[in-house]
CSV table of C-alpha atoms in Angstrom, one decimal:
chain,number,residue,atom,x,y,z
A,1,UNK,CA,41.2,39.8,-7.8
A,2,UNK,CA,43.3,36.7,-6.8
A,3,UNK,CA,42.2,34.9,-3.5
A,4,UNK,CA,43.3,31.5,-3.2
A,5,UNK,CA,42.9,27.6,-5.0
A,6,UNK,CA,39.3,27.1,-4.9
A,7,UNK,CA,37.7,23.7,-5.3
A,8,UNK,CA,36.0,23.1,-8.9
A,9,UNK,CA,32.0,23.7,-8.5
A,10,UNK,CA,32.7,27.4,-7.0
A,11,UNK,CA,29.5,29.6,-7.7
A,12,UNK,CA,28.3,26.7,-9.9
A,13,UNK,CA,31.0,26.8,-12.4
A,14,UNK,CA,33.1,23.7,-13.1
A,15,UNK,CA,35.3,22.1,-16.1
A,16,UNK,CA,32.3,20.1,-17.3
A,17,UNK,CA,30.3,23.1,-18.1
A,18,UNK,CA,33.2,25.3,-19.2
A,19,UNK,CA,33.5,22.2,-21.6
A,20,UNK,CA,30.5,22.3,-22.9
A,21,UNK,CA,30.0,25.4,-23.4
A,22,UNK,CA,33.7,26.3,-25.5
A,23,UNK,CA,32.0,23.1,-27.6
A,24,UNK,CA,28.7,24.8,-28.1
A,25,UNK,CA,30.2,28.2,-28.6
A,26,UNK,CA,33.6,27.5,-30.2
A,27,UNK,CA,33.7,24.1,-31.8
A,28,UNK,CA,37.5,24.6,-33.3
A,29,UNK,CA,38.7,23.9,-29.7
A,30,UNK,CA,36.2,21.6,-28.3
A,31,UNK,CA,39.1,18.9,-28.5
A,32,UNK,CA,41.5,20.7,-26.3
A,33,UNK,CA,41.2,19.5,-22.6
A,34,UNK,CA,39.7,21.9,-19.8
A,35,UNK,CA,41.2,22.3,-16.2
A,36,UNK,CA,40.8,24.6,-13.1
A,37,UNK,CA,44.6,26.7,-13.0
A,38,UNK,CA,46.0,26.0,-9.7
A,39,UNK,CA,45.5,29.3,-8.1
A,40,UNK,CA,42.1,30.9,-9.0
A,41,UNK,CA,40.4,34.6,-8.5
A,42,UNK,CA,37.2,35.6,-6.5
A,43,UNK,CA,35.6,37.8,-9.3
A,44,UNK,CA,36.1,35.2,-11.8
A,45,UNK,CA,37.0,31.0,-12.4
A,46,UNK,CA,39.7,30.9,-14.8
A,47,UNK,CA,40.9,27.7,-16.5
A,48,UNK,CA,43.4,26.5,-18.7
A,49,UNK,CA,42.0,25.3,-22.6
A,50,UNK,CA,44.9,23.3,-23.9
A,51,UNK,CA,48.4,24.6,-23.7
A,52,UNK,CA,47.9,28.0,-25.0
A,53,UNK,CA,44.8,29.5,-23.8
A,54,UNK,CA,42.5,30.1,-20.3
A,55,UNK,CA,38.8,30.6,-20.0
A,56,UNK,CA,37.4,33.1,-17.8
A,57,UNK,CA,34.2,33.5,-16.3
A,58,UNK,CA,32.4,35.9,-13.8
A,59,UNK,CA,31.0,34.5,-11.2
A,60,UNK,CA,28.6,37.4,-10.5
A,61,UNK,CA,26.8,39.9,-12.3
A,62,UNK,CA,28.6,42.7,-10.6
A,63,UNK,CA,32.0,40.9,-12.5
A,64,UNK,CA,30.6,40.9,-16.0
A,65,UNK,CA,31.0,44.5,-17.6
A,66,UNK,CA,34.8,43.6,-17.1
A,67,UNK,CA,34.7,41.4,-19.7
A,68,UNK,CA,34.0,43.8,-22.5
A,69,UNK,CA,36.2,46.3,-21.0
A,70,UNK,CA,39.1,44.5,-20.6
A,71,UNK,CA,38.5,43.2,-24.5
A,72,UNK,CA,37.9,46.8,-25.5
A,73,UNK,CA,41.1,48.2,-24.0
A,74,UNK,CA,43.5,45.1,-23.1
A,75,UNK,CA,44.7,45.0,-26.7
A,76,UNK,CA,45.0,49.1,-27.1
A,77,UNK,CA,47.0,49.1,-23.7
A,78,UNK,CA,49.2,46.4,-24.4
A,79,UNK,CA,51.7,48.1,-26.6
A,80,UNK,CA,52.4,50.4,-23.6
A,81,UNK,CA,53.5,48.1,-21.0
A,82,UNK,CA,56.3,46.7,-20.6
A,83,UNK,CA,55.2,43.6,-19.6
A,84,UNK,CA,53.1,41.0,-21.1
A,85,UNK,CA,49.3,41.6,-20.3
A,86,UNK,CA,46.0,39.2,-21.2
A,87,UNK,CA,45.6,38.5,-24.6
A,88,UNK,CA,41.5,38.4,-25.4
A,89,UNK,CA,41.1,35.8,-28.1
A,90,UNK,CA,37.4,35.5,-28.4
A,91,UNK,CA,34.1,36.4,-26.4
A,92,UNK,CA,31.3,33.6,-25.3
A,93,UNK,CA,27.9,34.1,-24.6
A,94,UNK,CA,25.4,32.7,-21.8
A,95,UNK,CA,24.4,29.5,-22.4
A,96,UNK,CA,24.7,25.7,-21.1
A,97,UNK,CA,22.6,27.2,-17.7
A,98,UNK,CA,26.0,29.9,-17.7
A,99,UNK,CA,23.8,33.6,-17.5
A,100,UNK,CA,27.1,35.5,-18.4
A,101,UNK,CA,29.3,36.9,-20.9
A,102,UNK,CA,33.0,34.9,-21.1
A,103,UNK,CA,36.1,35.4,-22.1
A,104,UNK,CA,39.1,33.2,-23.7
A,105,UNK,CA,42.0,34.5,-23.3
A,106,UNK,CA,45.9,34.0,-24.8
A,107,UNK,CA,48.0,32.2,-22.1
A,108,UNK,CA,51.0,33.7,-20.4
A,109,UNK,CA,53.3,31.9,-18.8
A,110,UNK,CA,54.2,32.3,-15.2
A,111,UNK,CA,53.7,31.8,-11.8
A,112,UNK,CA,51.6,34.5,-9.2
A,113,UNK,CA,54.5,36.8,-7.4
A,114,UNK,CA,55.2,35.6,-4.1
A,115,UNK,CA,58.8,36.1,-1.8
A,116,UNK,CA,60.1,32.8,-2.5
A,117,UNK,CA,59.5,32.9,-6.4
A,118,UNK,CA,61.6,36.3,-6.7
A,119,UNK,CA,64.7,36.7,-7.3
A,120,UNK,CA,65.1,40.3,-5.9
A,121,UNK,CA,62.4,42.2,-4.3
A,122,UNK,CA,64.1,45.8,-4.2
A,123,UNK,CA,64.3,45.0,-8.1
A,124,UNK,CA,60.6,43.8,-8.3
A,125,UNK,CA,59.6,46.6,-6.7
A,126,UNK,CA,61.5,48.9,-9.6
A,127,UNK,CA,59.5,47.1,-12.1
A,128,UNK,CA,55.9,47.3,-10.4
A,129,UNK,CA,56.9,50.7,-10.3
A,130,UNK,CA,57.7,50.9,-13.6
A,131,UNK,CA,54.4,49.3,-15.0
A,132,UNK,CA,52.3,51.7,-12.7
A,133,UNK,CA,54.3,54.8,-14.7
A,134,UNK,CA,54.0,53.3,-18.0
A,135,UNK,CA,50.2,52.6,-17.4
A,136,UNK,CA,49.8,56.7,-15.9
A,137,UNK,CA,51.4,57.2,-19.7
A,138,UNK,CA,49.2,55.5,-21.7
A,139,UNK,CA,46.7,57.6,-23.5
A,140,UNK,CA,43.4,57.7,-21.5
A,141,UNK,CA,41.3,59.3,-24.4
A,142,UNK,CA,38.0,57.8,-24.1
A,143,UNK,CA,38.8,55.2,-21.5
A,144,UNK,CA,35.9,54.1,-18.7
A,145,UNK,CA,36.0,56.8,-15.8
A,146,UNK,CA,36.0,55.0,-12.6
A,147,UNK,CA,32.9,53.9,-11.2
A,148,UNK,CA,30.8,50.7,-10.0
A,149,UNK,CA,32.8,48.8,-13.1
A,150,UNK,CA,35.6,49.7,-11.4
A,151,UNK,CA,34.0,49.3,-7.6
A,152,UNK,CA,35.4,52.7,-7.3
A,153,UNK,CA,38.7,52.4,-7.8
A,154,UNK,CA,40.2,55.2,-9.4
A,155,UNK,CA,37.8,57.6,-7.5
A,156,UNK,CA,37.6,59.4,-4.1
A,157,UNK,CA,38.4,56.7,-1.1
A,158,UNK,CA,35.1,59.4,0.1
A,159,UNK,CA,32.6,56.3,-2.0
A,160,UNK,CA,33.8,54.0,1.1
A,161,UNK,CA,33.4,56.5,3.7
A,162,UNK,CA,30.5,54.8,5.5
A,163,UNK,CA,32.0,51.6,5.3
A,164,UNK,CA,35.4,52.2,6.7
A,165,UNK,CA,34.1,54.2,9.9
A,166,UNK,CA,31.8,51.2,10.9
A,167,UNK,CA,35.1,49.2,10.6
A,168,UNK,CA,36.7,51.9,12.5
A,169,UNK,CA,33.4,51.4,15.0
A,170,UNK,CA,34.0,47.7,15.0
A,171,UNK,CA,37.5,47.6,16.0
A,172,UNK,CA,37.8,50.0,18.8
A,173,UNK,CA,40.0,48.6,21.4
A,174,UNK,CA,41.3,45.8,19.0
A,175,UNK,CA,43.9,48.5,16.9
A,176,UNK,CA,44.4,52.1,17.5
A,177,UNK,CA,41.4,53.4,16.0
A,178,UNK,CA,42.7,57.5,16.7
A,179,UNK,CA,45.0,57.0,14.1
A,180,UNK,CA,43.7,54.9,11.9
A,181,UNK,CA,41.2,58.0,11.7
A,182,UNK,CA,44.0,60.3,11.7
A,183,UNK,CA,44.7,57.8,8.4
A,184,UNK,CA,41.5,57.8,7.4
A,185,UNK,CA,40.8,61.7,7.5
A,186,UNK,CA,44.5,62.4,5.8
A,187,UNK,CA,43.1,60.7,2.5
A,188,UNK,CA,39.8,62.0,2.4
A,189,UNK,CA,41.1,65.8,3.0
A,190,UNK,CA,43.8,65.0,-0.3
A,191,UNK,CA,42.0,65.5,-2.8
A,192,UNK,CA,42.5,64.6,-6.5
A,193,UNK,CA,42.8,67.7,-8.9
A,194,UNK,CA,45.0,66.0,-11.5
A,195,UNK,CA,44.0,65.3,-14.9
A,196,UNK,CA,42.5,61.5,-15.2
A,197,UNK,CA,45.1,58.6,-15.9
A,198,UNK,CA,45.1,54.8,-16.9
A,199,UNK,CA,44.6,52.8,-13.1
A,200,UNK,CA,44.9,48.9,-12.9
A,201,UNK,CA,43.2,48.8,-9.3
A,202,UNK,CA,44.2,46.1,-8.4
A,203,UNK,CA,48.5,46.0,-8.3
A,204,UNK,CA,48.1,43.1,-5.9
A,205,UNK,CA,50.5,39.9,-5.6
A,206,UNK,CA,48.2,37.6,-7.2
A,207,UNK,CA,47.7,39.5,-10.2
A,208,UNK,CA,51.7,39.6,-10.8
A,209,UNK,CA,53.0,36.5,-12.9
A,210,UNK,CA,56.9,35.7,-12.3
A,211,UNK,CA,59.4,34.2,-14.4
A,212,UNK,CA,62.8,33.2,-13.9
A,213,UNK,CA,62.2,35.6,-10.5
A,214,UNK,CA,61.5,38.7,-12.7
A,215,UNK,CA,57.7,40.2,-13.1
A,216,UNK,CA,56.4,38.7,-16.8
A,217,UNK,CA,53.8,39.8,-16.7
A,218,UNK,CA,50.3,41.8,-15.1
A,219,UNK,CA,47.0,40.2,-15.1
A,220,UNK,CA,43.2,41.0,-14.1
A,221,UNK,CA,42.3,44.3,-15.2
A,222,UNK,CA,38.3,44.0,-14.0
A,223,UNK,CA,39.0,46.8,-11.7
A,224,UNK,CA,40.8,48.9,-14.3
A,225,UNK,CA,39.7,52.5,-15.6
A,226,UNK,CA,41.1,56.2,-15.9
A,227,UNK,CA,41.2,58.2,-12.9
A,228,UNK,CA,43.2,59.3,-9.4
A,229,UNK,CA,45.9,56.2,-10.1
A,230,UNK,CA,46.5,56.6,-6.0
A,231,UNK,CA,45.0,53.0,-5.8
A,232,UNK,CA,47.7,51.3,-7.6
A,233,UNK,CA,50.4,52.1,-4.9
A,234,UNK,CA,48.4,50.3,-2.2
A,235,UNK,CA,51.2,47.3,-3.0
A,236,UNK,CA,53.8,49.6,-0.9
A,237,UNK,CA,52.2,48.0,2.1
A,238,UNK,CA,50.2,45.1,1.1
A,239,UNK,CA,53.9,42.9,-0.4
A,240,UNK,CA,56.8,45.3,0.1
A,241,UNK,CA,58.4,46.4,3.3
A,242,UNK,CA,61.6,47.8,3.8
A,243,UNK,CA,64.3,48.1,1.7
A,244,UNK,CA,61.8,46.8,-1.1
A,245,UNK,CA,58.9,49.7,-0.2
A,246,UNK,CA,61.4,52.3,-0.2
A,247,UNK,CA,62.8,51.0,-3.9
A,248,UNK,CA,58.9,51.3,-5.0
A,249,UNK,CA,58.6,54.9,-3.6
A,250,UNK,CA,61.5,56.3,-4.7
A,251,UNK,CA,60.8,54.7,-8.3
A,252,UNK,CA,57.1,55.4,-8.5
A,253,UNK,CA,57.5,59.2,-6.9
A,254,UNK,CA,53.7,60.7,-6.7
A,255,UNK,CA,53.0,63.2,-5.0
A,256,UNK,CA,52.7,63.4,-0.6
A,257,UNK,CA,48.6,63.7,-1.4
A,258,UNK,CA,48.5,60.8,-4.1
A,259,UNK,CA,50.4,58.6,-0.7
A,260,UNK,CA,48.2,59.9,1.7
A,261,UNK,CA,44.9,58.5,-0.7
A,262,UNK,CA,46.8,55.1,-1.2
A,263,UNK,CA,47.2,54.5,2.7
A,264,UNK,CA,43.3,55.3,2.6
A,265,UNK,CA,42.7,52.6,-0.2
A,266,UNK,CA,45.3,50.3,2.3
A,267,UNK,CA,43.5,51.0,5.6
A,268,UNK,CA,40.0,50.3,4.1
A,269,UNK,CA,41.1,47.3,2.3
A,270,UNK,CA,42.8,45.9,5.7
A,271,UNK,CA,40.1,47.1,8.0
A,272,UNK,CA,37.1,45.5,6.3
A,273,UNK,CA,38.8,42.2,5.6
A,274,UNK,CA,40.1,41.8,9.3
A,275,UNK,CA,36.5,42.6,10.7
A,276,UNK,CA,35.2,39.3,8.2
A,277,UNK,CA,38.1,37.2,9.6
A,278,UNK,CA,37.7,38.5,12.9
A,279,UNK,CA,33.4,39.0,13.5
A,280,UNK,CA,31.9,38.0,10.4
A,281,UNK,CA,30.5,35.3,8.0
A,282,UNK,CA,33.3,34.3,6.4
A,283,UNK,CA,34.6,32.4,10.2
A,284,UNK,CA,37.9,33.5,12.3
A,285,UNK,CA,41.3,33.5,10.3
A,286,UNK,CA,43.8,34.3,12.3
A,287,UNK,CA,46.2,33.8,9.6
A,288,UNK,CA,44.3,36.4,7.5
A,289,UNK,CA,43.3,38.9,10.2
A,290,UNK,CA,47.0,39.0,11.3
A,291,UNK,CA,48.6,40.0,8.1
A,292,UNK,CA,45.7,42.7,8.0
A,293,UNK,CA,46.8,43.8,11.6
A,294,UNK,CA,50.3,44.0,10.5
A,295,UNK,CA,49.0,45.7,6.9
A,296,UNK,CA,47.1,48.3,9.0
A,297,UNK,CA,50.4,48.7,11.5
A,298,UNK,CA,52.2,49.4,8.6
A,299,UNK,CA,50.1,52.2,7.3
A,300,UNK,CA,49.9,53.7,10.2
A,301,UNK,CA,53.3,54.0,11.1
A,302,UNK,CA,54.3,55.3,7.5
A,303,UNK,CA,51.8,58.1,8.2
A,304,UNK,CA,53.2,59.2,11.3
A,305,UNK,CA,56.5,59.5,9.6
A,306,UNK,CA,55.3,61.3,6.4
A,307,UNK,CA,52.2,62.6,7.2
């Protein structure tokens, strides 16, 4: 999950201690220079290790069974996509004061998707589109069934039930909380009855890489696993709009059930986060909370048009 550049020292990882422990751990690279990348993730610290590779670490216990799960199946995926995906190179081990697992990974080059860095969205939106179908294909024989490694992802929205309605609760008179219900109850009532597929979870901008304004590449599988894929469409609202988010339906297709779970994966996503920049620890936002306003008006109104 990208957020944002972090300072180096977040959750007591920093380059001196990655340093130390690729030394300890893996001395063949213990010349090659260690820094923080320029834009980092919440679930993990990632940093480059020379030209060619990154270092990733969780930063919570919650984030560590991602590791061997995205070493497991990162490689057997790969030949699937048709876009470059991590690269697992080697596997560390808690030490140095570190209490996790780690991972080194290949580096791809890149930078995370954003509107200025593309060259045509409508176009980008075809090839999200097409990754999310070529993952859906890839065998799913014995992959990890959604669950707390995947927080859930790939499962009912139902798991988040709770949380979403004290949102709902929270917000009353700051959006229109009758529909966002309406939203809420459409996605719970659509069940998923098809046979379990390949899910990212996480089809978010940060995780895209673009070069020469094309995608190059996906990244951050933690919240990967085989399941209802409905999750992986939540980018329709969250980066495309228009022109763009029509392009990425048409291309995707899914089913109107598998569209009505994804606006429940949107809503909850958009409802949670704007009651933390609006009401809770993390401060106001109002950058934040209004691209979640404008996330949660988007959702809406595609549901009163479809349903």
């Amino acid at each position: 999950m990208i957020e944002s550049p972090h300072s180096d020292g977040r959750a007591g990882i920093d380059a001196a201690l990655v340093k130390r422990l690729v030394a300890a751990q893996f001395p063949r690279w213990s010349a090659l220079p260690v820094t923080p990348v320029e834009v980092d993730g919440w679930d993990n610290r990632t940093y480059r290790l020379g030209d060619e590779m990154t270092v990733r670490l969780p930063t919570a216990a919650g984030y560590v069974p991602a590791v061997d799960k995205e070493d497991r199946w990162l490689p057997v995926l790969a030949p699937s996509l048709p876009v470059a995906v991590p690269v697992p190179l080697a596997k560390g081990v808690p030490g140095e004061g570190y209490r996790f697992t780690w991972s080194i990974r290949g580096w791809l080059d890149g930078e995370t998707a954003s509107l200025d860095r593309i060259g045509d969205l409508s176009e980008f939106a075809v090839s999200v589109a097409g990754f999310v179908l070529a993952l859906q294909r890839a065998d799913a024989t014995g992959g990890p069934p959604a669950g707390a490694h995947s927080f859930h992802r790939g499962a009912s929205p139902a798991h988040y039930d709770d949380e979403t309605r004290r949102s709902l609760a929270a917000l009353d008179g700051r959006i229109d909380t009758t529909r966002a219900s309406a939203v809420w109850d459409a996605a719970l009532d659509a069940v998923w009855s098809g046979p379990p597929v390949w899910f990212h979870g996480d089809i978010a901008s940060g995780n895209l890489l673009v070069r020469d304004g094309k995608l190059a590449a996906v990244i951050d599988f933690g919240t990967s696993g085989v399941g209802d894929p409905a999750c992986d469409l939540v980018i329709a609202w969250t980066m495309f709009s228009g022109e763009s988010r029509e392009a990425f339906r048409g291309a995707v297709g899914q089913e109107p059930a598998m569209w009505a779970r994804a606006r429940g994966w949107a809503l909850w996503k958009a409802l949670i986060t704007l009651v933390e920049h609006i009401d809770g620890g993390t401060g106001k936002d109002e950058r934040r909370a209004a691209v979640n306003r404008r996330v949660i008006d988007e959702v809406l109104a595609d549901h009163d048009r479809t349903g």
